[in-house]
PDB file of C-alpha atoms in Angstrom:
ATOM      1  CA  MET A   1     -87.086  97.329  24.605  1.00 57.00           C
ATOM      2  CA  THR A   2     -84.445  94.651  24.028  1.00 66.00           C
ATOM      3  CA  PRO A   3     -85.445  91.221  22.660  1.00 61.00           C
ATOM      4  CA  SER A   4     -84.480  89.409  25.858  1.00 62.00           C
ATOM      5  CA  ARG A   5     -86.485  91.862  27.943  1.00 60.00           C
ATOM      6  CA  ALA A   6     -89.459  91.488  25.584  1.00 58.00           C
ATOM      7  CA  ARG A   7     -89.352  87.706  25.961  1.00 58.00           C
ATOM      8  CA  SER A   8     -89.218  87.886  29.730  1.00 57.00           C
ATOM      9  CA  HIS A   9     -92.011  90.459  29.747  1.00 55.00           C
ATOM     10  CA  SER A  10     -94.298  88.335  27.536  1.00 52.00           C
ATOM     11  CA  THR A  11     -93.857  85.184  29.615  1.00 53.00           C
ATOM     12  CA  THR A  12     -94.523  86.930  32.910  1.00 56.00           C
ATOM     13  CA  SER A  13     -97.681  88.685  31.767  1.00 57.00           C
ATOM     14  CA  PRO A  14    -100.994  86.973  32.542  1.00 62.00           C
ATOM     15  CA  ALA A  15    -102.034  87.036  28.891  1.00 63.00           C
ATOM     16  CA  GLY A  16     -98.840  85.242  27.844  1.00 67.00           C
ATOM     17  CA  SER A  17     -99.259  82.496  30.423  1.00 76.00           C
ATOM     18  CA  ARG A  18    -102.894  82.012  29.438  1.00 77.00           C
ATOM     19  CA  ALA A  19    -101.915  81.629  25.796  1.00 75.00           C
ATOM     20  CA  ALA A  20     -99.242  79.101  26.710  1.00 77.00           C
ATOM     21  CA  ALA A  21    -101.702  77.232  28.912  1.00 76.00           C
ATOM     22  CA  GLY A  22    -104.203  77.226  26.058  1.00 79.00           C
ATOM     23  CA  ARG A  23    -101.640  75.764  23.666  1.00 87.00           C
ATOM     24  CA  THR A  24    -100.666  73.150  26.242  1.00 88.00           C
ATOM     25  CA  LEU A  25    -104.274  72.214  26.882  1.00 88.00           C
ATOM     26  CA  ARG A  26    -104.960  71.994  23.151  1.00 90.00           C
ATOM     27  CA  GLY A  27    -101.938  69.731  22.681  1.00 89.00           C
ATOM     28  CA  LEU A  28    -102.968  67.488  25.552  1.00 90.00           C
ATOM     29  CA  LEU A  29    -106.533  67.221  24.287  1.00 91.00           C
ATOM     30  CA  LEU A  30    -105.404  66.399  20.747  1.00 91.00           C
ATOM     31  CA  THR A  31    -102.991  63.766  22.062  1.00 92.00           C
ATOM     32  CA  THR A  32    -105.747  62.233  24.175  1.00 93.00           C
ATOM     33  CA  TYR A  33    -108.088  62.190  21.186  1.00 93.00           C
ATOM     34  CA  GLY A  34    -105.409  60.566  19.011  1.00 92.00           C
ATOM     35  CA  PHE A  35    -104.807  57.782  21.501  1.00 94.00           C
ATOM     36  CA  SER A  36    -108.554  57.278  21.916  1.00 95.00           C
ATOM     37  CA  GLU A  37    -108.731  56.654  18.162  1.00 95.00           C
ATOM     38  CA  PHE A  38    -106.052  53.973  18.599  1.00 96.00           C
ATOM     39  CA  GLY A  39    -108.280  52.436  21.264  1.00 95.00           C
ATOM     40  CA  VAL A  40    -111.288  52.427  18.944  1.00 97.00           C
ATOM     41  CA  LYS A  41    -109.283  50.688  16.206  1.00 97.00           C
ATOM     42  CA  ALA A  42    -107.921  48.171  18.727  1.00 97.00           C
ATOM     43  CA  GLY A  43    -111.473  47.449  19.876  1.00 97.00           C
ATOM     44  CA  GLN A  44    -112.533  46.801  16.303  1.00 98.00           C
ATOM     45  CA  ALA A  45    -109.560  44.500  15.762  1.00 98.00           C
ATOM     46  CA  ALA A  46    -110.408  42.613  18.957  1.00 98.00           C
ATOM     47  CA  LEU A  47    -113.998  42.153  17.783  1.00 98.00           C
ATOM     48  CA  VAL A  48    -112.797  40.740  14.460  1.00 98.00           C
ATOM     49  CA  ALA A  49    -110.407  38.403  16.285  1.00 98.00           C
ATOM     50  CA  TYR A  50    -113.176  37.148  18.586  1.00 98.00           C
ATOM     51  CA  LEU A  51    -115.500  36.567  15.634  1.00 98.00           C
ATOM     52  CA  ALA A  52    -112.763  34.658  13.790  1.00 98.00           C
ATOM     53  CA  ALA A  53    -112.173  32.549  16.914  1.00 98.00           C
ATOM     54  CA  LEU A  54    -115.907  31.801  17.096  1.00 98.00           C
ATOM     55  CA  VAL A  55    -115.965  30.708  13.447  1.00 98.00           C
ATOM     56  CA  MET A  56    -112.921  28.475  14.003  1.00 98.00           C
ATOM     57  CA  PHE A  57    -114.564  26.940  17.081  1.00 98.00           C
ATOM     58  CA  LEU A  58    -117.755  26.197  15.149  1.00 98.00           C
ATOM     59  CA  LEU A  59    -115.752  24.635  12.309  1.00 98.00           C
ATOM     60  CA  SER A  60    -113.834  22.441  14.745  1.00 98.00           C
ATOM     61  CA  VAL A  61    -117.097  21.281  16.366  1.00 98.00           C
ATOM     62  CA  ALA A  62    -118.460  20.478  12.894  1.00 97.00           C
ATOM     63  CA  GLY A  63    -115.267  18.534  12.119  1.00 95.00           C
ATOM     64  CA  PHE A  64    -115.534  16.474  15.287  1.00 96.00           C
ATOM     65  CA  PHE A  65    -119.202  15.781  14.582  1.00 96.00           C
ATOM     66  CA  HIS A  66    -118.350  14.687  11.036  1.00 93.00           C
ATOM     67  CA  ALA A  67    -115.576  12.436  12.356  1.00 91.00           C
ATOM     68  CA  TRP A  68    -117.999  10.900  14.857  1.00 93.00           C
ATOM     69  CA  ILE A  69    -120.706  10.025  12.303  1.00 94.00           C
ATOM     70  CA  THR A  70    -118.352   8.828   9.532  1.00 90.00           C
ATOM     71  CA  PRO A  71    -117.740   5.046   9.634  1.00 90.00           C
ATOM     72  CA  ARG A  72    -114.171   4.014  10.478  1.00 88.00           C
ATOM     73  CA  ALA A  73    -114.032   1.645   7.513  1.00 88.00           C
ATOM     74  CA  GLN A  74    -114.495   4.511   5.055  1.00 84.00           C
ATOM     75  CA  PRO A  75    -111.069   5.815   3.971  1.00 84.00           C
ATOM     76  CA  PHE A  76    -110.375   9.514   4.181  1.00 81.00           C
ATOM     77  CA  ALA A  77    -108.744   9.962   0.787  1.00 85.00           C
ATOM     78  CA  PRO A  78    -109.060   6.728  -1.198  1.00 84.00           C
ATOM     79  CA  ILE A  79    -106.699   6.090  -4.086  1.00 85.00           C
ATOM     80  CA  GLU A  80    -108.695   6.000  -7.264  1.00 85.00           C
ATOM     81  CA  ALA A  81    -107.902   3.482  -9.957  1.00 84.00           C
ATOM     82  CA  VAL A  82    -106.327   5.059 -13.001  1.00 81.00           C
ATOM     83  CA  PRO A  83    -107.842   3.855 -16.277  1.00 81.00           C
ATOM     84  CA  ASP A  84    -105.503   1.987 -18.576  1.00 82.00           C
ATOM     85  CA  ARG A  85    -103.653   4.329 -20.856  1.00 79.00           C
ATOM     86  CA  GLU A  86    -102.990   3.736 -24.458  1.00 82.00           C
ATOM     87  CA  GLN A  87     -99.413   2.670 -25.130  1.00 80.00           C
ATOM     88  CA  ILE A  88     -97.617   4.946 -27.583  1.00 82.00           C
ATOM     89  CA  ASN A  89     -94.595   3.551 -29.441  1.00 83.00           C
ATOM     90  CA  ALA A  90     -92.519   6.391 -30.655  1.00 74.00           C
TER      91      ALA A  90
END
């Protein structure tokens, strides 16, 4: 049997087409599983992002509350007096 005839014979036989279909199905299932893992990781990243947004929201609410109860006359970052330094004559 020649190689070309052997190839045509193996692809036309029912066993050959079943093997090819099995390899195709396996490849499709593995690809689907791989992309589902991407989806799981994306879901975890989204959860972390939502939790970080919640923390930032709570911190901003705390900042507004602090700004509301702090008297306006109190400076935010007052300049402190520097103690007199000793003069050095070199």
